[in-house]
mmCIF file of C-alpha atoms in Angstrom:
data_model
loop_
_atom_site.group_PDB
_atom_site.id
_atom_site.type_symbol
_atom_site.label_atom_id
_atom_site.label_comp_id
_atom_site.label_asym_id
_atom_site.label_seq_id
_atom_site.Cartn_x
_atom_site.Cartn_y
_atom_site.Cartn_z
ATOM 1 C CA MET F 1 49.398 71.119 -5.358
ATOM 2 C CA THR F 2 47.402 68.212 -6.791
ATOM 3 C CA PRO F 3 46.310 65.680 -4.194
ATOM 4 C CA SER F 4 47.617 62.166 -4.409
ATOM 5 C CA ALA F 5 45.316 59.311 -5.270
ATOM 6 C CA ARG F 6 42.744 58.628 -2.605
ATOM 7 C CA SER F 7 42.668 55.560 -0.434
ATOM 8 C CA GLY F 8 39.614 53.439 0.126
ATOM 9 C CA PRO F 9 37.308 51.316 -2.000
ATOM 10 C CA THR F 10 35.963 52.508 -5.331
ATOM 11 C CA PRO F 11 32.205 53.249 -5.275
ATOM 12 C CA PRO F 12 29.977 50.781 -7.141
ATOM 13 C CA PRO F 13 29.478 51.518 -10.857
ATOM 14 C CA ALA F 14 25.817 52.383 -10.256
ATOM 15 C CA LEU F 15 26.782 55.214 -7.898
ATOM 16 C CA LEU F 16 29.430 56.478 -10.298
ATOM 17 C CA LEU F 17 26.768 56.468 -13.003
ATOM 18 C CA CYS F 18 24.489 58.561 -10.765
ATOM 19 C CA LEU F 19 27.352 60.982 -10.194
ATOM 20 C CA VAL F 20 27.635 61.636 -13.924
ATOM 21 C CA ALA F 21 23.973 61.233 -14.856
ATOM 22 C CA ALA F 22 22.619 63.701 -12.268
ATOM 23 C CA PRO F 23 24.153 66.874 -13.768
ATOM 24 C CA LEU F 24 23.692 65.533 -17.311
ATOM 25 C CA VAL F 25 19.959 65.035 -16.803
ATOM 26 C CA ALA F 26 19.764 68.432 -15.077
ATOM 27 C CA LEU F 27 21.437 70.016 -18.113
ATOM 28 C CA ILE F 28 18.958 68.421 -20.529
ATOM 29 C CA ALA F 29 16.060 69.460 -18.289
ATOM 30 C CA ARG F 30 17.236 73.058 -18.318
ATOM 31 C CA LEU F 31 17.586 73.027 -22.089
ATOM 32 C CA LEU F 32 13.925 72.019 -22.341
ATOM 33 C CA SER F 33 12.312 73.966 -19.504
ATOM 34 C CA ALA F 34 11.165 77.556 -19.533
ATOM 35 C CA PRO F 35 13.094 79.517 -16.882
ATOM 36 C CA TRP F 36 10.976 81.169 -14.241
ATOM 37 C CA VAL F 37 10.785 84.930 -14.687
ATOM 38 C CA ASP F 38 9.242 87.630 -12.532
ATOM 39 C CA ASP F 39 6.544 88.402 -15.112
ATOM 40 C CA PRO F 40 3.987 85.575 -14.777
ATOM 41 C CA ALA F 41 2.330 86.414 -18.100
ATOM 42 C CA ASN F 42 5.591 86.056 -20.015
ATOM 43 C CA PHE F 43 6.458 82.844 -18.192
ATOM 44 C CA LEU F 44 3.107 81.189 -18.912
ATOM 45 C CA ALA F 45 3.287 82.359 -22.520
ATOM 46 C CA ASP F 46 6.689 80.715 -22.847
ATOM 47 C CA VAL F 47 5.369 77.501 -21.318
ATOM 48 C CA SER F 48 2.201 77.447 -23.436
ATOM 49 C CA ALA F 49 4.239 77.923 -26.615
ATOM 50 C CA HIS F 50 5.955 74.558 -26.020
ATOM 51 C CA PRO F 51 3.880 72.699 -23.408
ATOM 52 C CA THR F 52 5.150 69.201 -24.201
ATOM 53 C CA ARG F 53 8.756 70.341 -24.093
ATOM 54 C CA SER F 54 8.103 72.102 -20.798
ATOM 55 C CA ASP F 55 6.552 68.955 -19.317
ATOM 56 C CA ALA F 56 9.532 66.887 -20.458
ATOM 57 C CA GLY F 57 11.851 69.385 -18.819
ATOM 58 C CA GLY F 58 9.901 69.199 -15.572
ATOM 59 C CA LEU F 59 9.951 65.400 -15.535
ATOM 60 C CA LEU F 60 13.683 65.337 -16.257
ATOM 61 C CA ALA F 61 14.252 67.914 -13.516
ATOM 62 C CA MET F 62 12.461 65.564 -11.130
ATOM 63 C CA LEU F 63 14.687 62.698 -12.298
ATOM 64 C CA ALA F 64 17.776 64.874 -11.855
ATOM 65 C CA ALA F 65 16.737 65.623 -8.276
ATOM 66 C CA ALA F 66 16.331 61.901 -7.615
ATOM 67 C CA LEU F 67 19.796 61.212 -9.047
ATOM 68 C CA LEU F 68 21.413 64.032 -7.077
ATOM 69 C CA ILE F 69 20.640 62.317 -3.775
ATOM 70 C CA PRO F 70 22.851 59.244 -4.396
ATOM 71 C CA ALA F 71 25.364 61.482 -6.163
ATOM 72 C CA GLY F 72 25.728 63.730 -3.122
ATOM 73 C CA LEU F 73 25.868 60.767 -0.766
ATOM 74 C CA THR F 74 28.620 59.232 -2.912
ATOM 75 C CA LEU F 75 30.695 62.394 -2.578
ATOM 76 C CA ALA F 76 30.093 62.410 1.169
ATOM 77 C CA ALA F 77 31.031 58.733 1.508
ATOM 78 C CA ALA F 78 34.339 59.397 -0.226
ATOM 79 C CA ILE F 79 35.413 61.997 2.319
ATOM 80 C CA ARG F 80 33.808 60.409 5.394
ATOM 81 C CA PRO F 81 36.891 58.367 6.435
ATOM 82 C CA HIS F 82 38.967 61.554 6.528
ATOM 83 C CA LYS F 83 36.425 64.304 7.315
ATOM 84 C CA PRO F 84 33.404 62.651 8.966
ATOM 85 C CA LYS F 85 31.773 65.834 10.292
ATOM 86 C CA LEU F 86 32.239 67.645 6.992
ATOM 87 C CA ALA F 87 30.792 64.660 5.146
ATOM 88 C CA ALA F 88 27.753 64.387 7.424
ATOM 89 C CA THR F 89 26.974 68.102 7.302
ATOM 90 C CA GLY F 90 27.487 68.351 3.559
ATOM 91 C CA ALA F 91 25.362 65.282 2.853
ATOM 92 C CA THR F 92 22.509 66.509 5.045
ATOM 93 C CA LEU F 93 22.446 69.953 3.457
ATOM 94 C CA THR F 94 22.582 68.608 -0.089
ATOM 95 C CA VAL F 95 19.617 66.329 0.608
ATOM 96 C CA VAL F 96 17.665 69.322 1.954
ATOM 97 C CA GLY F 97 18.486 71.287 -1.182
ATOM 98 C CA THR F 98 17.610 68.380 -3.438
ATOM 99 C CA ILE F 99 14.160 68.120 -1.867
ATOM 100 C CA ALA F 100 13.680 71.787 -2.767
ATOM 101 C CA LEU F 101 14.808 71.014 -6.329
ATOM 102 C CA ALA F 102 12.101 68.368 -6.533
ATOM 103 C CA GLY F 103 9.620 70.995 -5.369
ATOM 104 C CA ILE F 104 10.726 73.345 -8.151
ATOM 105 C CA ALA F 105 10.325 70.532 -10.697
ATOM 106 C CA THR F 106 6.832 69.782 -9.399
ATOM 107 C CA ALA F 107 5.895 73.454 -9.671
ATOM 108 C CA SER F 108 7.128 73.487 -13.269
ATOM 109 C CA LEU F 109 4.822 70.585 -14.080
ATOM 110 C CA ILE F 110 1.940 72.448 -12.436
ATOM 111 C CA ALA F 111 2.798 75.508 -14.539
ATOM 112 C CA GLY F 112 2.460 73.374 -17.652
ATOM 113 C CA GLN F 113 -1.104 72.486 -16.694
ATOM 114 C CA ILE F 114 -1.949 76.078 -15.767
ATOM 115 C CA ALA F 115 -0.624 77.339 -19.100
ATOM 116 C CA ARG F 116 -2.958 74.971 -20.988
ATOM 117 C CA GLN F 117 -6.103 76.522 -19.498
ATOM 118 C CA PRO F 118 -8.077 78.942 -21.687
ATOM 119 C CA GLN F 119 -8.719 81.550 -18.974
ATOM 120 C CA ARG F 120 -5.315 83.175 -19.412
ATOM 121 C CA ALA F 121 -5.890 86.232 -17.200
ATOM 122 C CA ALA F 122 -7.148 84.102 -14.316
ATOM 123 C CA MET F 123 -4.296 81.650 -14.787
ATOM 124 C CA VAL F 124 -1.744 84.478 -14.710
ATOM 125 C CA ASP F 125 -3.187 85.643 -11.390
ATOM 126 C CA LEU F 126 -3.149 82.068 -10.092
ATOM 127 C CA TRP F 127 0.501 81.532 -11.027
ATOM 128 C CA ASP F 128 1.468 84.929 -9.611
ATOM 129 C CA HIS F 129 -0.159 83.985 -6.297
ATOM 130 C CA PHE F 130 1.501 80.570 -6.365
ATOM 131 C CA HIS F 131 4.905 81.990 -7.307
ATOM 132 C CA ASN F 132 4.836 84.584 -4.516
ATOM 133 C CA ALA F 133 3.454 82.317 -1.788
ATOM 134 C CA SER F 134 5.309 82.191 1.516
ATOM 135 C CA ILE F 135 6.419 78.615 0.835
ATOM 136 C CA GLY F 136 8.744 80.141 -1.745
ATOM 137 C CA ASN F 137 10.918 81.515 1.055
ATOM 138 C CA VAL F 138 11.234 78.050 2.559
ATOM 139 C CA ILE F 139 12.262 76.627 -0.815
ATOM 140 C CA PHE F 140 14.777 79.425 -1.321
ATOM 141 C CA PHE F 141 16.493 78.830 2.012
ATOM 142 C CA ALA F 142 16.496 75.077 1.354
ATOM 143 C CA LEU F 143 18.245 75.716 -1.974
ATOM 144 C CA VAL F 144 20.799 77.922 -0.219
ATOM 145 C CA ALA F 145 21.380 75.127 2.290
ATOM 146 C CA GLY F 146 21.932 72.712 -0.580
ATOM 147 C CA GLY F 147 24.459 75.079 -2.121
ATOM 148 C CA VAL F 148 26.348 75.315 1.163
ATOM 149 C CA GLY F 149 26.319 71.520 1.324
ATOM 150 C CA TYR F 150 28.024 71.249 -2.056
ATOM 151 C CA LEU F 151 30.628 73.796 -1.015
ATOM 152 C CA LEU F 152 31.406 71.726 2.076
ATOM 153 C CA LEU F 153 31.647 68.538 0.031
ATOM 154 C CA ALA F 154 33.935 70.262 -2.468
ATOM 155 C CA ILE F 155 36.236 71.369 0.343
ATOM 156 C CA GLY F 156 36.206 67.837 1.692
ATOM 157 C CA LEU F 157 36.979 66.329 -1.714
ATOM 158 C CA TYR F 158 40.158 68.353 -1.949
ATOM 159 C CA ARG F 159 41.250 68.158 1.680
ATOM 160 C CA ALA F 160 40.670 64.397 1.763
ATOM 161 C CA ARG F 161 42.685 64.050 -1.454
ATOM 162 C CA VAL F 162 39.801 62.502 -3.313
ATOM 163 C CA ALA F 163 40.033 64.871 -6.277
ATOM 164 C CA PRO F 164 42.367 67.596 -7.546
ATOM 165 C CA LEU F 165 41.541 71.207 -6.757
ATOM 166 C CA PRO F 166 40.036 72.081 -10.180
ATOM 167 C CA ALA F 167 37.695 69.078 -10.051
ATOM 168 C CA ALA F 168 36.616 69.852 -6.490
ATOM 169 C CA ALA F 169 36.118 73.538 -7.342
ATOM 170 C CA LEU F 170 34.003 72.775 -10.408
ATOM 171 C CA THR F 171 31.943 70.305 -8.393
ATOM 172 C CA GLY F 172 31.311 72.864 -5.671
ATOM 173 C CA LEU F 173 30.525 75.734 -8.034
ATOM 174 C CA GLY F 174 28.356 73.529 -10.221
ATOM 175 C CA GLY F 175 26.453 72.163 -7.244
ATOM 176 C CA VAL F 176 25.866 75.647 -5.857
ATOM 177 C CA GLY F 177 24.786 76.855 -9.280
ATOM 178 C CA ILE F 178 22.317 74.028 -9.805
ATOM 179 C CA MET F 179 20.736 74.830 -6.455
ATOM 180 C CA LEU F 180 20.571 78.611 -6.662
ATOM 181 C CA THR F 181 19.492 78.848 -10.314
ATOM 182 C CA ALA F 182 16.869 76.090 -10.197
ATOM 183 C CA PRO F 183 13.954 78.478 -10.886
ATOM 184 C CA GLY F 184 15.903 80.648 -13.366
ATOM 185 C CA PRO F 185 15.848 83.377 -14.381
ATOM 186 C CA ALA F 186 18.261 83.486 -17.367
ATOM 187 C CA ARG F 187 18.595 80.444 -19.643
ATOM 188 C CA PRO F 188 22.346 80.930 -20.357
ATOM 189 C CA VAL F 189 23.051 81.018 -16.611
ATOM 190 C CA ILE F 190 21.042 77.935 -15.676
ATOM 191 C CA ILE F 191 22.571 75.994 -18.572
ATOM 192 C CA GLY F 192 26.096 77.224 -17.833
ATOM 193 C CA VAL F 193 26.092 76.111 -14.211
ATOM 194 C CA ALA F 194 24.742 72.705 -15.225
ATOM 195 C CA VAL F 195 27.689 72.350 -17.604
ATOM 196 C CA LEU F 196 30.075 73.253 -14.762
ATOM 197 C CA ALA F 197 28.466 70.616 -12.561
ATOM 198 C CA LEU F 198 28.671 68.008 -15.320
ATOM 199 C CA VAL F 199 32.389 68.642 -15.848
ATOM 200 C CA GLY F 200 33.137 68.660 -12.118
ATOM 201 C CA PHE F 201 31.086 65.597 -11.214
ATOM 202 C CA THR F 202 32.496 63.624 -14.153
ATOM 203 C CA TRP F 203 36.038 64.609 -13.207
ATOM 204 C CA VAL F 204 35.496 63.459 -9.638
ATOM 205 C CA ALA F 205 33.940 60.200 -10.858
ATOM 206 C CA ALA F 206 37.056 59.601 -12.956
ATOM 207 C CA ALA F 207 39.202 60.215 -9.866
ATOM 208 C CA PHE F 208 37.497 57.318 -8.076
ATOM 209 C CA ARG F 209 40.033 54.688 -8.996
ATOM 210 C CA PRO F 210 41.913 52.156 -6.904
ATOM 211 C CA ARG F 211 45.011 53.564 -5.317
ATOM 212 C CA THR F 212 48.268 52.423 -6.860
ATOM 213 C CA ASP F 213 51.402 52.376 -4.741
ATOM 214 C CA PRO F 214 54.581 52.227 -6.870
ATOM 215 C CA ASP F 215 56.732 51.641 -3.784
ATOM 216 C CA HIS F 216 54.568 48.684 -2.820
ATOM 217 C CA ALA F 217 54.912 47.214 -6.306
ATOM 218 C CA HIS F 218 58.668 47.754 -6.201
ATOM 219 C CA ARG F 219 58.893 45.990 -2.831
ATOM 220 C CA THR F 220 56.786 43.014 -3.838
ATOM 221 C CA THR F 221 58.334 42.384 -7.250
ATOM 222 C CA PRO F 222 61.734 41.103 -5.983
ATOM 223 C CA ALA F 223 59.979 38.865 -3.466
ATOM 224 C CA ALA F 224 57.826 37.421 -6.196
ATOM 225 C CA ASN F 225 60.855 36.829 -8.393
ATOM 226 C CA THR F 226 62.684 35.094 -5.519
ATOM 227 C CA ALA F 227 59.740 32.815 -4.880
ATOM 228 C CA ALA F 228 59.697 31.918 -8.561
#
């Protein structure tokens, strides 16, 4: 069953813009960036083949991470009046995941500089060491936390009647996908989940409209006519 229109104020246009722009910028970033693969030599070769494009993708990925913070907080604010604990937990986890996304974007920019160096064998070893460092486990678990946060927010969107089930589901799946596929490895997958997020986030943004109450209009119309 499709939820009825939500109650509560409509978010400011700037926040609605962030809600749509975040997955859109992430999609463009993923179209430009080289996905991380397990073979460091192949990854650096891919980056060095199009270094400027790779840098643009990394910068846009950083911008997408910055936009995802207000986007996630907007989703949480919408469900907070109805599901405050769900909103708080989801918002916290999405911020944790978004910080990890920014870390991935920073690493991609570093990879662009590494790939430009002439000592290719040494640079491959350097990237392999960097890619397999223990901090990678911390980033991975932070991304998982961010994915869980988007699942919680998606559940809240539907249960609080903010958005219909398909919109909430696409938002949750897209948010999880953006988190878990941030490093790669397959370009069709990382692009596909960004498209899901874009559709879901845009759908939810469209659902943020003032609540209309036909019964209220019906009750007030005769009174207005009488006064006239």
